PDB file of C-alpha atoms in Angstrom:
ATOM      1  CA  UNK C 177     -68.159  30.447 164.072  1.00 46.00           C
ATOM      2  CA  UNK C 178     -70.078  28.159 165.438  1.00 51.00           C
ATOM      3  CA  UNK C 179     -72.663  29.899 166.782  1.00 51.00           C
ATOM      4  CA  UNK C 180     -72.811  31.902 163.404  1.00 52.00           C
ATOM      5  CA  UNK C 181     -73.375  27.921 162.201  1.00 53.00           C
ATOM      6  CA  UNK C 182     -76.740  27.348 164.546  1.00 55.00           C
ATOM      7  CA  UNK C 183     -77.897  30.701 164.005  1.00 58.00           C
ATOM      8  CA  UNK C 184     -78.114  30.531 160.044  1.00 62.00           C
ATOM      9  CA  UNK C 185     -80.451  27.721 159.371  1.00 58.00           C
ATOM     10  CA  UNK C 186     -80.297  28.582 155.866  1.00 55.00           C
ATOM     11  CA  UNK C 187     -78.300  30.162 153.486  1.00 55.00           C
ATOM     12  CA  UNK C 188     -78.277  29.261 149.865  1.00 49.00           C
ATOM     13  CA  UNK C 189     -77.422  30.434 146.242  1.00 44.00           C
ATOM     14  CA  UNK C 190     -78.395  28.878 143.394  1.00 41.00           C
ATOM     15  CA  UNK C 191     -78.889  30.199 139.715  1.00 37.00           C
ATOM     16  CA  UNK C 192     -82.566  31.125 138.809  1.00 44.00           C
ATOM     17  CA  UNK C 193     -82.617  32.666 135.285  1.00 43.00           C
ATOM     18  CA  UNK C 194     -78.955  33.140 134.746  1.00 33.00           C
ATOM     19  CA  UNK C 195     -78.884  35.347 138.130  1.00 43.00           C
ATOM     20  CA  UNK C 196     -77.653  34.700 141.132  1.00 49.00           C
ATOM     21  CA  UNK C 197     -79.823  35.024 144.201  1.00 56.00           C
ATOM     22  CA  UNK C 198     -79.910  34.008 148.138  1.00 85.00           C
ATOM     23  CA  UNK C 199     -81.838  33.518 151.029  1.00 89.00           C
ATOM     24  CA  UNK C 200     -81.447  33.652 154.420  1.00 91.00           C
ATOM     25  CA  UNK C 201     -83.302  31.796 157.256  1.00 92.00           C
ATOM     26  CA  UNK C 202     -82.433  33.111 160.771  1.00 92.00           C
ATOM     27  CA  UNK C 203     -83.005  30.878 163.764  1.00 91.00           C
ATOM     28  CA  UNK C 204     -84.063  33.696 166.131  1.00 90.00           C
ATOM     29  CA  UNK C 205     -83.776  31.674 169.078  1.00 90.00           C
ATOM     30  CA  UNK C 206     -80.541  31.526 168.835  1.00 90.00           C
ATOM     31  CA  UNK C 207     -79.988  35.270 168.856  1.00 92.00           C
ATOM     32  CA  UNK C 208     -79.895  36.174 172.193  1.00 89.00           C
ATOM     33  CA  UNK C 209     -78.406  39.812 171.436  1.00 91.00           C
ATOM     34  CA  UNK C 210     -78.767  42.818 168.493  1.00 90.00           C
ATOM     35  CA  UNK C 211     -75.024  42.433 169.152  1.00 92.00           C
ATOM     36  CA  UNK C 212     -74.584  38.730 167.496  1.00 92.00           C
ATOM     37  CA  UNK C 213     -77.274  39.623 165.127  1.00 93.00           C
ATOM     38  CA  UNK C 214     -74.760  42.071 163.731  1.00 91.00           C
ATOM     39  CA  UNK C 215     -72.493  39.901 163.592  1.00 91.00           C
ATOM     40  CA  UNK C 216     -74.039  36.908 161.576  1.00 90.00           C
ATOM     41  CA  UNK C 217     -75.452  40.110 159.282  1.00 91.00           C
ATOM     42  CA  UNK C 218     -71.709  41.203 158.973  1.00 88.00           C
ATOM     43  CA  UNK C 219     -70.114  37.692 158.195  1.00 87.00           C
ATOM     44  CA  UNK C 220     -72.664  37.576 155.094  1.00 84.00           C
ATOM     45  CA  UNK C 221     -70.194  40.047 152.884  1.00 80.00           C
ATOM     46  CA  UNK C 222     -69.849  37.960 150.319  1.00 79.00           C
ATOM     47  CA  UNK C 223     -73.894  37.122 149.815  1.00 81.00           C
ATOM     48  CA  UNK C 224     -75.486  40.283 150.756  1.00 86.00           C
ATOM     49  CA  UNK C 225     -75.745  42.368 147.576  1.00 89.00           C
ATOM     50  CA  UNK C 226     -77.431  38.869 146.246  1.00 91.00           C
ATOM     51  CA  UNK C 227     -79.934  38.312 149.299  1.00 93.00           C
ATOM     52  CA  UNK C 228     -83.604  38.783 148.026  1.00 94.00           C
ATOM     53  CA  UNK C 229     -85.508  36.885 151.108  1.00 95.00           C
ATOM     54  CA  UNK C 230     -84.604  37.310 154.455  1.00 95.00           C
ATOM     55  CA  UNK C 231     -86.443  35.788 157.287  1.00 96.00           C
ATOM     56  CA  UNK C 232     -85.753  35.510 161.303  1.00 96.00           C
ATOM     57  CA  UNK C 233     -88.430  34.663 163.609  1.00 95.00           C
ATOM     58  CA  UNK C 234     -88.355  34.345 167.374  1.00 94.00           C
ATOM     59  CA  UNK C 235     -85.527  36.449 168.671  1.00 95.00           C
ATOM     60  CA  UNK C 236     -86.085  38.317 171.949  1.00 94.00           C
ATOM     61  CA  UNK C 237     -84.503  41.387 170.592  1.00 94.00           C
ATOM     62  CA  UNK C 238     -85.754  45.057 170.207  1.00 93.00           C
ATOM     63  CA  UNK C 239     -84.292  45.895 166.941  1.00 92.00           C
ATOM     64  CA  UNK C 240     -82.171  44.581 163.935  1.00 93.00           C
ATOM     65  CA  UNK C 241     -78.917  46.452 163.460  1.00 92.00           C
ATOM     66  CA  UNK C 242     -77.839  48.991 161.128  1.00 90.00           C
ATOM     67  CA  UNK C 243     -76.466  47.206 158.935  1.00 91.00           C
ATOM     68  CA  UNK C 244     -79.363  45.296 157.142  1.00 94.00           C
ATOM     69  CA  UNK C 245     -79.654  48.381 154.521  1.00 92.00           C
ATOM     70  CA  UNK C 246     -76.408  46.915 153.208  1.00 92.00           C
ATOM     71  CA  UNK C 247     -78.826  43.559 151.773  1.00 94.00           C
ATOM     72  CA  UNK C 248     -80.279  46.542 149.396  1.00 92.00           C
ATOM     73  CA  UNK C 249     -81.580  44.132 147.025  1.00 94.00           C
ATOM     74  CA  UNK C 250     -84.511  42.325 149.753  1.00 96.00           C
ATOM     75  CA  UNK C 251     -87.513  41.721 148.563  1.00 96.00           C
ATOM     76  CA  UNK C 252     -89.009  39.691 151.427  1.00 97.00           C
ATOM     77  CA  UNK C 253     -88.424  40.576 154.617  1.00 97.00           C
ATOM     78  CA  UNK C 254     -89.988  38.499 157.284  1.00 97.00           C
ATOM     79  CA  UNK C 255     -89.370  39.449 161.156  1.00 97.00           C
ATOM     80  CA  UNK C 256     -92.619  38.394 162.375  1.00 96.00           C
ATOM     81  CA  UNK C 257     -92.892  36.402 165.998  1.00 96.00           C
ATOM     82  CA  UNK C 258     -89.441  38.929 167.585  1.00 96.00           C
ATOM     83  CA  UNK C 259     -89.926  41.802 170.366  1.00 95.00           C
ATOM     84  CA  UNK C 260     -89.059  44.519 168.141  1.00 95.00           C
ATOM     85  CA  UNK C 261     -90.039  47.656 168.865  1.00 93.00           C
ATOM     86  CA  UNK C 262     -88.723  50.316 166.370  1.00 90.00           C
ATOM     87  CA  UNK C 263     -86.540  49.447 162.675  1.00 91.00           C
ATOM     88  CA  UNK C 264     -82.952  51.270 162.361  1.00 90.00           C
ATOM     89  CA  UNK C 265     -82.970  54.547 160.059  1.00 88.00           C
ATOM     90  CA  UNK C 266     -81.287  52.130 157.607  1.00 90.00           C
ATOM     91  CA  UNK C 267     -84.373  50.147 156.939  1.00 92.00           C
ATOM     92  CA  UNK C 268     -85.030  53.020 154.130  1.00 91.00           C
ATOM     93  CA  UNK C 269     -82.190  51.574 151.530  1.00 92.00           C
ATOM     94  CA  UNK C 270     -84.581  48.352 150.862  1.00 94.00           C
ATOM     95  CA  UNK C 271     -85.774  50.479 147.850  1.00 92.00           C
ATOM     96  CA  UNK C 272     -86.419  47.100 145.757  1.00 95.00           C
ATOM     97  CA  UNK C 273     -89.067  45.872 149.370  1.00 96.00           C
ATOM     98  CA  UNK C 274     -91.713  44.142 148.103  1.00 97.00           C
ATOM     99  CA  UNK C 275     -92.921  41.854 151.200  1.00 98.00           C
ATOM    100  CA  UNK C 276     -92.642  43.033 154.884  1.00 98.00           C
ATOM    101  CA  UNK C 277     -94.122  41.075 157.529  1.00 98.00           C
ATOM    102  CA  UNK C 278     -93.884  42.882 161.145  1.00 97.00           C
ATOM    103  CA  UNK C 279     -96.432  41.004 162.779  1.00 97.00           C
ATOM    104  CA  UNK C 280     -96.412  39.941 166.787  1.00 97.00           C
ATOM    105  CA  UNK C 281     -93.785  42.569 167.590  1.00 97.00           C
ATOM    106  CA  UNK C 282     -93.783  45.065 169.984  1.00 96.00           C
ATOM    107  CA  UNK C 283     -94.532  48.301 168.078  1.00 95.00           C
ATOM    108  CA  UNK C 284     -96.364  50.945 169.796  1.00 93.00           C
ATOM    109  CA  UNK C 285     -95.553  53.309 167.079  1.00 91.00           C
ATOM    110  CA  UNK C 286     -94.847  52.932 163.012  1.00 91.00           C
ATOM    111  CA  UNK C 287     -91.593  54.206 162.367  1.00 85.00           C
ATOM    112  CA  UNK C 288     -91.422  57.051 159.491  1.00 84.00           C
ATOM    113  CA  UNK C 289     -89.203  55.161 157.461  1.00 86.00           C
ATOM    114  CA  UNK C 290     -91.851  52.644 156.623  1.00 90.00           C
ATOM    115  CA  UNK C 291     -93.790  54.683 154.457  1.00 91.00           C
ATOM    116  CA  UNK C 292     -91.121  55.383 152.051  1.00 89.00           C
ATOM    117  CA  UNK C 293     -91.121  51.991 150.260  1.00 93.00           C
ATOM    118  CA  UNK C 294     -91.898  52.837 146.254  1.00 92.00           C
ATOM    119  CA  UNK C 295     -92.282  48.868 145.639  1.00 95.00           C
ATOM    120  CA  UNK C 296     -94.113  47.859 148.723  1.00 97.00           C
ATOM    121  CA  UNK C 297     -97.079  45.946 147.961  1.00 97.00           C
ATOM    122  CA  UNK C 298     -97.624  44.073 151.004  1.00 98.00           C
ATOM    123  CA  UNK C 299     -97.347  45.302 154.882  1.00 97.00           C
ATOM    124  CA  UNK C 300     -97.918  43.055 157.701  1.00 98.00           C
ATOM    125  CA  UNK C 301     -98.406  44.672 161.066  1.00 97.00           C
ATOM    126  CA  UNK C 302    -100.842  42.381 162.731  1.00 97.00           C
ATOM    127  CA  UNK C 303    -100.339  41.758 166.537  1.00 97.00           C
ATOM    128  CA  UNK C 304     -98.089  44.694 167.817  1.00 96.00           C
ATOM    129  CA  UNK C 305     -99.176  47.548 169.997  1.00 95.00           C
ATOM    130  CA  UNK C 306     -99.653  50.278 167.619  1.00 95.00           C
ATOM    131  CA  UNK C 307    -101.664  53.516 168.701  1.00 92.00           C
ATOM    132  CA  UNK C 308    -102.167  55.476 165.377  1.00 92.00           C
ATOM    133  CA  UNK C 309    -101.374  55.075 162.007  1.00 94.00           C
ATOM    134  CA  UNK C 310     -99.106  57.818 160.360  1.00 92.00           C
ATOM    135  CA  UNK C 311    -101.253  59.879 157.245  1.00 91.00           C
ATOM    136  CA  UNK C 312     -97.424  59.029 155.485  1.00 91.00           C
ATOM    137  CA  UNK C 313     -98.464  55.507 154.730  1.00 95.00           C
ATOM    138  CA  UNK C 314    -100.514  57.023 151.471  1.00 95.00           C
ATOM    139  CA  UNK C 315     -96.944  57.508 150.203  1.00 93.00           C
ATOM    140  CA  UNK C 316     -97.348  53.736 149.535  1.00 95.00           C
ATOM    141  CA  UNK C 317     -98.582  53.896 146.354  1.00 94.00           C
ATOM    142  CA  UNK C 318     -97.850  50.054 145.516  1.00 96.00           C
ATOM    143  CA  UNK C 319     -99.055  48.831 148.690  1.00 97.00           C
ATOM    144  CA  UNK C 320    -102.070  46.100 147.936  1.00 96.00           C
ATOM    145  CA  UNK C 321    -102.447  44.309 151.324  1.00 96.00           C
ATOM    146  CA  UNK C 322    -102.566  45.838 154.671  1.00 97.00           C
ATOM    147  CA  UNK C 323    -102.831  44.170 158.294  1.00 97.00           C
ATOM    148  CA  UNK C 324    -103.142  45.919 161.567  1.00 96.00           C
ATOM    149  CA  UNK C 325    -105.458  43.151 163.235  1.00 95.00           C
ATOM    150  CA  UNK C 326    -104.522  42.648 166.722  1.00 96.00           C
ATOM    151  CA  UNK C 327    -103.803  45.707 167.679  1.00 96.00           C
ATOM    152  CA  UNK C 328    -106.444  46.411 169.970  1.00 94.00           C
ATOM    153  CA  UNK C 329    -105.409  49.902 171.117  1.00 92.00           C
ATOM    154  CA  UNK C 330    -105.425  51.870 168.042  1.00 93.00           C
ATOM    155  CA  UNK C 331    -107.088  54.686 168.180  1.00 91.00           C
ATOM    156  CA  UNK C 332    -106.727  57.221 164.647  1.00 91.00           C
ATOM    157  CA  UNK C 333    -108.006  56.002 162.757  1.00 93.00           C
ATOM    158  CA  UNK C 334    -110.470  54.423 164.621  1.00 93.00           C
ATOM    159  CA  UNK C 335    -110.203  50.187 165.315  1.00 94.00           C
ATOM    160  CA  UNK C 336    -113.304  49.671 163.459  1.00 93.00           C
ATOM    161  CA  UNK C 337    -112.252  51.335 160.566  1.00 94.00           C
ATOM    162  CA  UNK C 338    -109.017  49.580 160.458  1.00 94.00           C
ATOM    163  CA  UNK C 339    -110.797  46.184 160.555  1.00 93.00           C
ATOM    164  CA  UNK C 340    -112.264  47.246 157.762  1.00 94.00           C
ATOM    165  CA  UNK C 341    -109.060  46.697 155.362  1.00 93.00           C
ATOM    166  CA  UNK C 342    -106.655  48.655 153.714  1.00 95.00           C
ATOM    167  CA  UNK C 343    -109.099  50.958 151.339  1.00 96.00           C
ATOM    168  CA  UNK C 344    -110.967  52.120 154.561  1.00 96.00           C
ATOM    169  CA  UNK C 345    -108.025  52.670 156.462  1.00 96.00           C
ATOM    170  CA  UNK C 346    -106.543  54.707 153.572  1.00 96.00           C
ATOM    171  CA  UNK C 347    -109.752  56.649 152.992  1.00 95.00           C
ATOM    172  CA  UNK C 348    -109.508  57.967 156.598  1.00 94.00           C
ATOM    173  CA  UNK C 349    -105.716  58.917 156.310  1.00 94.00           C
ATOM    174  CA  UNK C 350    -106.631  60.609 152.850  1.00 93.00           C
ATOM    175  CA  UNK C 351    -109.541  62.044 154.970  1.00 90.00           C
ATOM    176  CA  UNK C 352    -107.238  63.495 157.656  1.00 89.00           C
ATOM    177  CA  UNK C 353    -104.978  64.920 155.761  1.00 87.00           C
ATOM    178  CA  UNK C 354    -107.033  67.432 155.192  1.00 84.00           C
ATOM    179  CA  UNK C 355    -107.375  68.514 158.629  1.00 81.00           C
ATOM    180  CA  UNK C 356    -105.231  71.580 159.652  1.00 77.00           C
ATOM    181  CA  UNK C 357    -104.321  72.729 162.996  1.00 75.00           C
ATOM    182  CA  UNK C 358    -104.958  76.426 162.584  1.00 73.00           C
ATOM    183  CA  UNK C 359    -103.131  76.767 165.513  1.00 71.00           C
ATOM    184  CA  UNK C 360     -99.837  75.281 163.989  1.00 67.00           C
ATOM    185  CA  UNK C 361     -98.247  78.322 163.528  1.00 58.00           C
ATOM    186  CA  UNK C 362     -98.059  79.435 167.088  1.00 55.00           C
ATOM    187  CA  UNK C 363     -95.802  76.413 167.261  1.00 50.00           C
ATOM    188  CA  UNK C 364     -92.332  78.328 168.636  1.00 50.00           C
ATOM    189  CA  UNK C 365     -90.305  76.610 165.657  1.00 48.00           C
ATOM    190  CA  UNK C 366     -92.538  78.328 163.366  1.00 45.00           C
ATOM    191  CA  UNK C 367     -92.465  81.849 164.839  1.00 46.00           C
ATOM    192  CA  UNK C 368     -91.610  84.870 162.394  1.00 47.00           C
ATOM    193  CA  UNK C 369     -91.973  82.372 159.797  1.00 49.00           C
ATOM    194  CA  UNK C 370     -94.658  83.129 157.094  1.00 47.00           C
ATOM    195  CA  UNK C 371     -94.533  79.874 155.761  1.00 49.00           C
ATOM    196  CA  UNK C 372     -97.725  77.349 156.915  1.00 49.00           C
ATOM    197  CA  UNK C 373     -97.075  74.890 158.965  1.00 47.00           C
ATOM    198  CA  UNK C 374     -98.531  72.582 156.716  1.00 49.00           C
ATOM    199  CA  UNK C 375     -96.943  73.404 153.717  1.00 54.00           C
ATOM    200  CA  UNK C 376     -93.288  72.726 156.015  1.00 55.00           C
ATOM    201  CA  UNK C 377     -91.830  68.663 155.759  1.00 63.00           C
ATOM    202  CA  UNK C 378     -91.139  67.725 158.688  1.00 63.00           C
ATOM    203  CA  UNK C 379     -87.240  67.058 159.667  1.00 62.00           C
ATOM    204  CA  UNK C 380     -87.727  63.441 159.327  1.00 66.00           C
ATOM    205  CA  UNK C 381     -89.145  63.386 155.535  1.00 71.00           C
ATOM    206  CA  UNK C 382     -85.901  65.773 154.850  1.00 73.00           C
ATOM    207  CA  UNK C 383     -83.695  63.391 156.230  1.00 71.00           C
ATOM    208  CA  UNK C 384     -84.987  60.606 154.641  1.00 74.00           C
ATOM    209  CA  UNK C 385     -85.044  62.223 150.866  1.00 75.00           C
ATOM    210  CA  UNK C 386     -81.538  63.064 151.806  1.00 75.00           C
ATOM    211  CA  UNK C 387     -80.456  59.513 152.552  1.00 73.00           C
ATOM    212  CA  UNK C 388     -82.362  58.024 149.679  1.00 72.00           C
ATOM    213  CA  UNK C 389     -80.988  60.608 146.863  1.00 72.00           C
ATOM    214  CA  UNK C 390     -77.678  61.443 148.557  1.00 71.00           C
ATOM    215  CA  UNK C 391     -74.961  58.825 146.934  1.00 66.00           C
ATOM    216  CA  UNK C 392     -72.873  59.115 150.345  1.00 68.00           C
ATOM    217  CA  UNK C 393     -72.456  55.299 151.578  1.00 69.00           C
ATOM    218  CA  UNK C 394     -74.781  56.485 154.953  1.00 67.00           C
ATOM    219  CA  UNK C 395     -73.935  53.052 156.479  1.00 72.00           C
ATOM    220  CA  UNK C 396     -70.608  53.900 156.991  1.00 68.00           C
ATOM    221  CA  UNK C 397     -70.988  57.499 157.229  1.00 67.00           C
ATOM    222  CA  UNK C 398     -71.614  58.667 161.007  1.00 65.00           C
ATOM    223  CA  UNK C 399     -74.903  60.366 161.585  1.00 64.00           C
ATOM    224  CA  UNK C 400     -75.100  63.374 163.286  1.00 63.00           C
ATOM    225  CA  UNK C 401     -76.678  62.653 166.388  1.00 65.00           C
ATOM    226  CA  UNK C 402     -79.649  65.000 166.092  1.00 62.00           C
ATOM    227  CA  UNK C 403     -80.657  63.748 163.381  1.00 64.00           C
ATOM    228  CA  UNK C 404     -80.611  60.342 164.317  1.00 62.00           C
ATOM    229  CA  UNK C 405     -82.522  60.879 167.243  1.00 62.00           C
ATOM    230  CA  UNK C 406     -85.490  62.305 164.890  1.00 59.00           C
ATOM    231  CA  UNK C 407     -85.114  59.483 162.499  1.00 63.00           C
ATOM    232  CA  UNK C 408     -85.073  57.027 165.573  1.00 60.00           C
ATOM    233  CA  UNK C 409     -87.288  58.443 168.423  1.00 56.00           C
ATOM    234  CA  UNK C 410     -89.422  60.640 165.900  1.00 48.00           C
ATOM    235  CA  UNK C 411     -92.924  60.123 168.167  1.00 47.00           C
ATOM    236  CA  UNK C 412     -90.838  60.990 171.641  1.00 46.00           C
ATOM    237  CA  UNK C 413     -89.048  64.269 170.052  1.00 42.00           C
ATOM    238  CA  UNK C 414     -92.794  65.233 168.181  1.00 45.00           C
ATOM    239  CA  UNK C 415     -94.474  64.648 171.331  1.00 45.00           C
ATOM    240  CA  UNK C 416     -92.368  67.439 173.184  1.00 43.00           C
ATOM    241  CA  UNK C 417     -93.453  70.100 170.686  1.00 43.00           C
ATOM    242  CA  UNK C 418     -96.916  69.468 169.834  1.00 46.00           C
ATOM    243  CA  UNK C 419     -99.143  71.922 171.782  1.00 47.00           C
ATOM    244  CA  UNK C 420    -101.557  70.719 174.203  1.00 63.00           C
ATOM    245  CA  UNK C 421    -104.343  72.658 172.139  1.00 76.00           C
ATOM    246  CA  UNK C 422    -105.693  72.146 168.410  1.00 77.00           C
ATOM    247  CA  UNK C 423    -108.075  74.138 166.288  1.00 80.00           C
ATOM    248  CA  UNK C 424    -109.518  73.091 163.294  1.00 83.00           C
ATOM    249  CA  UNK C 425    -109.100  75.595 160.358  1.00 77.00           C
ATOM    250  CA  UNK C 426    -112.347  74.559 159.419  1.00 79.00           C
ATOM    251  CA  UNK C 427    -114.959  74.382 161.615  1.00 83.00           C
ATOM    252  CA  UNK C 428    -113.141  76.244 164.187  1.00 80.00           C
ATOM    253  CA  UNK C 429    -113.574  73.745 166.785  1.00 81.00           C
ATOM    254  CA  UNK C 430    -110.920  73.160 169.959  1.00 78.00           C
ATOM    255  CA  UNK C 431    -109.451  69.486 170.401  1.00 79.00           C
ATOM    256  CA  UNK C 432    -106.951  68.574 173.718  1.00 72.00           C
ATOM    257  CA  UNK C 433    -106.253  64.927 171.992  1.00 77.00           C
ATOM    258  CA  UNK C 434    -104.564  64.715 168.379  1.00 77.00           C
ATOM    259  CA  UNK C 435    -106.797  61.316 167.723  1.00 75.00           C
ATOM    260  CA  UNK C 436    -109.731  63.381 168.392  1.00 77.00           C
ATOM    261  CA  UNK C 437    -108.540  65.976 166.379  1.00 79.00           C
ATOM    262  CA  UNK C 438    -107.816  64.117 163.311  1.00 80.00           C
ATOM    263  CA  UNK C 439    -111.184  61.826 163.150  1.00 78.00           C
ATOM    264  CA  UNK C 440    -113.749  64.474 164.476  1.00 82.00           C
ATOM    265  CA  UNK C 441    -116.515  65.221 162.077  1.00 79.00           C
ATOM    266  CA  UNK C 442    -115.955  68.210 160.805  1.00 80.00           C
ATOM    267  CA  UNK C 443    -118.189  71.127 159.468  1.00 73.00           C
ATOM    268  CA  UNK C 444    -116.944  73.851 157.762  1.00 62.00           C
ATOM    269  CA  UNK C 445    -118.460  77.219 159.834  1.00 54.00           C
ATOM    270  CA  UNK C 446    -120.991  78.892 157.894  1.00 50.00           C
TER     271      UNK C 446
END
């Protein structure tokens, strides 16, 4: 209890327009573990269908646990200033998310779950290690303000572009989704299926419409494993079945590199 004391620099209700609401301010540096995170998370039963800010900074851990999709009504969710590298599956049941501030992480990749916020109007991703950004973030229809500066190694769409802002950035993903690999289906999960690849959602968009419209309590559900190790490792488990070859359906030409492939200009064949 008392490090549960140290940890939780902040945690108040009060009533604002006849409602109840909280907020909790996490001192990160004392969370040495995702295990104690859990823990504090877990001893908040009482508060957490009330939470609408949360906010840790400065933990050296490379996750938050499961168990923050319980604090379904978060607006504000500030991790910024952690190591975190990917966001649980559960991360998807913050339908009501609003504010989400990733910045100076460790995030090489943007997990799929983050572009499945209906409310999301601001996305803070500033100072991580990202490579790409997913063509999924258009599903953020609400989103107004969009950071990726500081991350030096992105490559599709291209850096300049994303120092451009958000409406750049979004007019090359609306760009790329266009192109089609017209080698797709010669993918072996495709074979003797007449169905185009690109007309196919992938296993991790069918998981997470199933989580968001299923009314099974998922949190304490257990997960098949398979399918947590999509929802979880999604860019490790799509790297093993991508083919070392793409062709554009277009203008017919041959890429070896998927960032190529997606931001190459391209001209239909006469």
């Amino acid at each position: 209890m008392e490090f549960l004391s140290k940890a939780c620099r902040h945690l108040k209700s009060k009533e604002r327009n006849s409602k109840e609401s909280s907020e909790i301010d996490i001192d990160g540096k004392q969370i040495k573990t995702g295990l104690q995170l859990h823990n504090l998370l877990s001893s908040c039963t009482e508060q957490r269908l009330h939470v609408q800010r949360f906010t840790m900074k400065g933990a050296p851990i490379r996750s938050i646990p499961q168990c923050i999709g319980s604090f379904v009504n978060i607006k504000y969710l500030v991790l910024s200033g952690n190591r975190i590298e990917y966001l649980p599956w559960s991360i998807v049941l913050l339908k009501k998310l609003e504010h989400l501030d990733l910045s100076d992480n460790c995030m090489t990749v943007i997990s799929p779950m983050l572009c499945y916020f209906p409310s999301l109007k601001i996305l803070d991703l500033s100072s991580n290690a990202l490579e790409s950004l997913p063509t999924d973030l258009l599903n953020l229809e609400a989103l107004e303000t969009f950071n990726v500066c500081g991350n030096n190694d992105i490559k599709s769409p291209p850096l300049s572009t994303c120092h451009e802002g958000k409406e750049a950035i979004f007019r090359a993903l609306g760009i790329r989704r266009t192109r089609v690999d017209a080698l797709a289906n010669w993918k072996p999960y495709y074979q003797g299926n007449k169905t185009k690849a690109s007309e196919l959602n992938s296993l991790v968009k069918l998981c997470i419409d199933c989580i968001i419209e299923s009314e099974i309590d998922f949190l304490s559900a257990e997960i098949p494993p398979v399918v947590k190790t999509y929802l979880t490792e999604t860019k490790k488990q799509e790297s093993s079945l991508l083919p070392n070859l793409l062709k554009c359906s277009e203008c017919e030409r041959y890429f070896s590199k998927t960032f190529i492939f997606e931001n190459h200009d391209c001209q239909r064949k006469s």
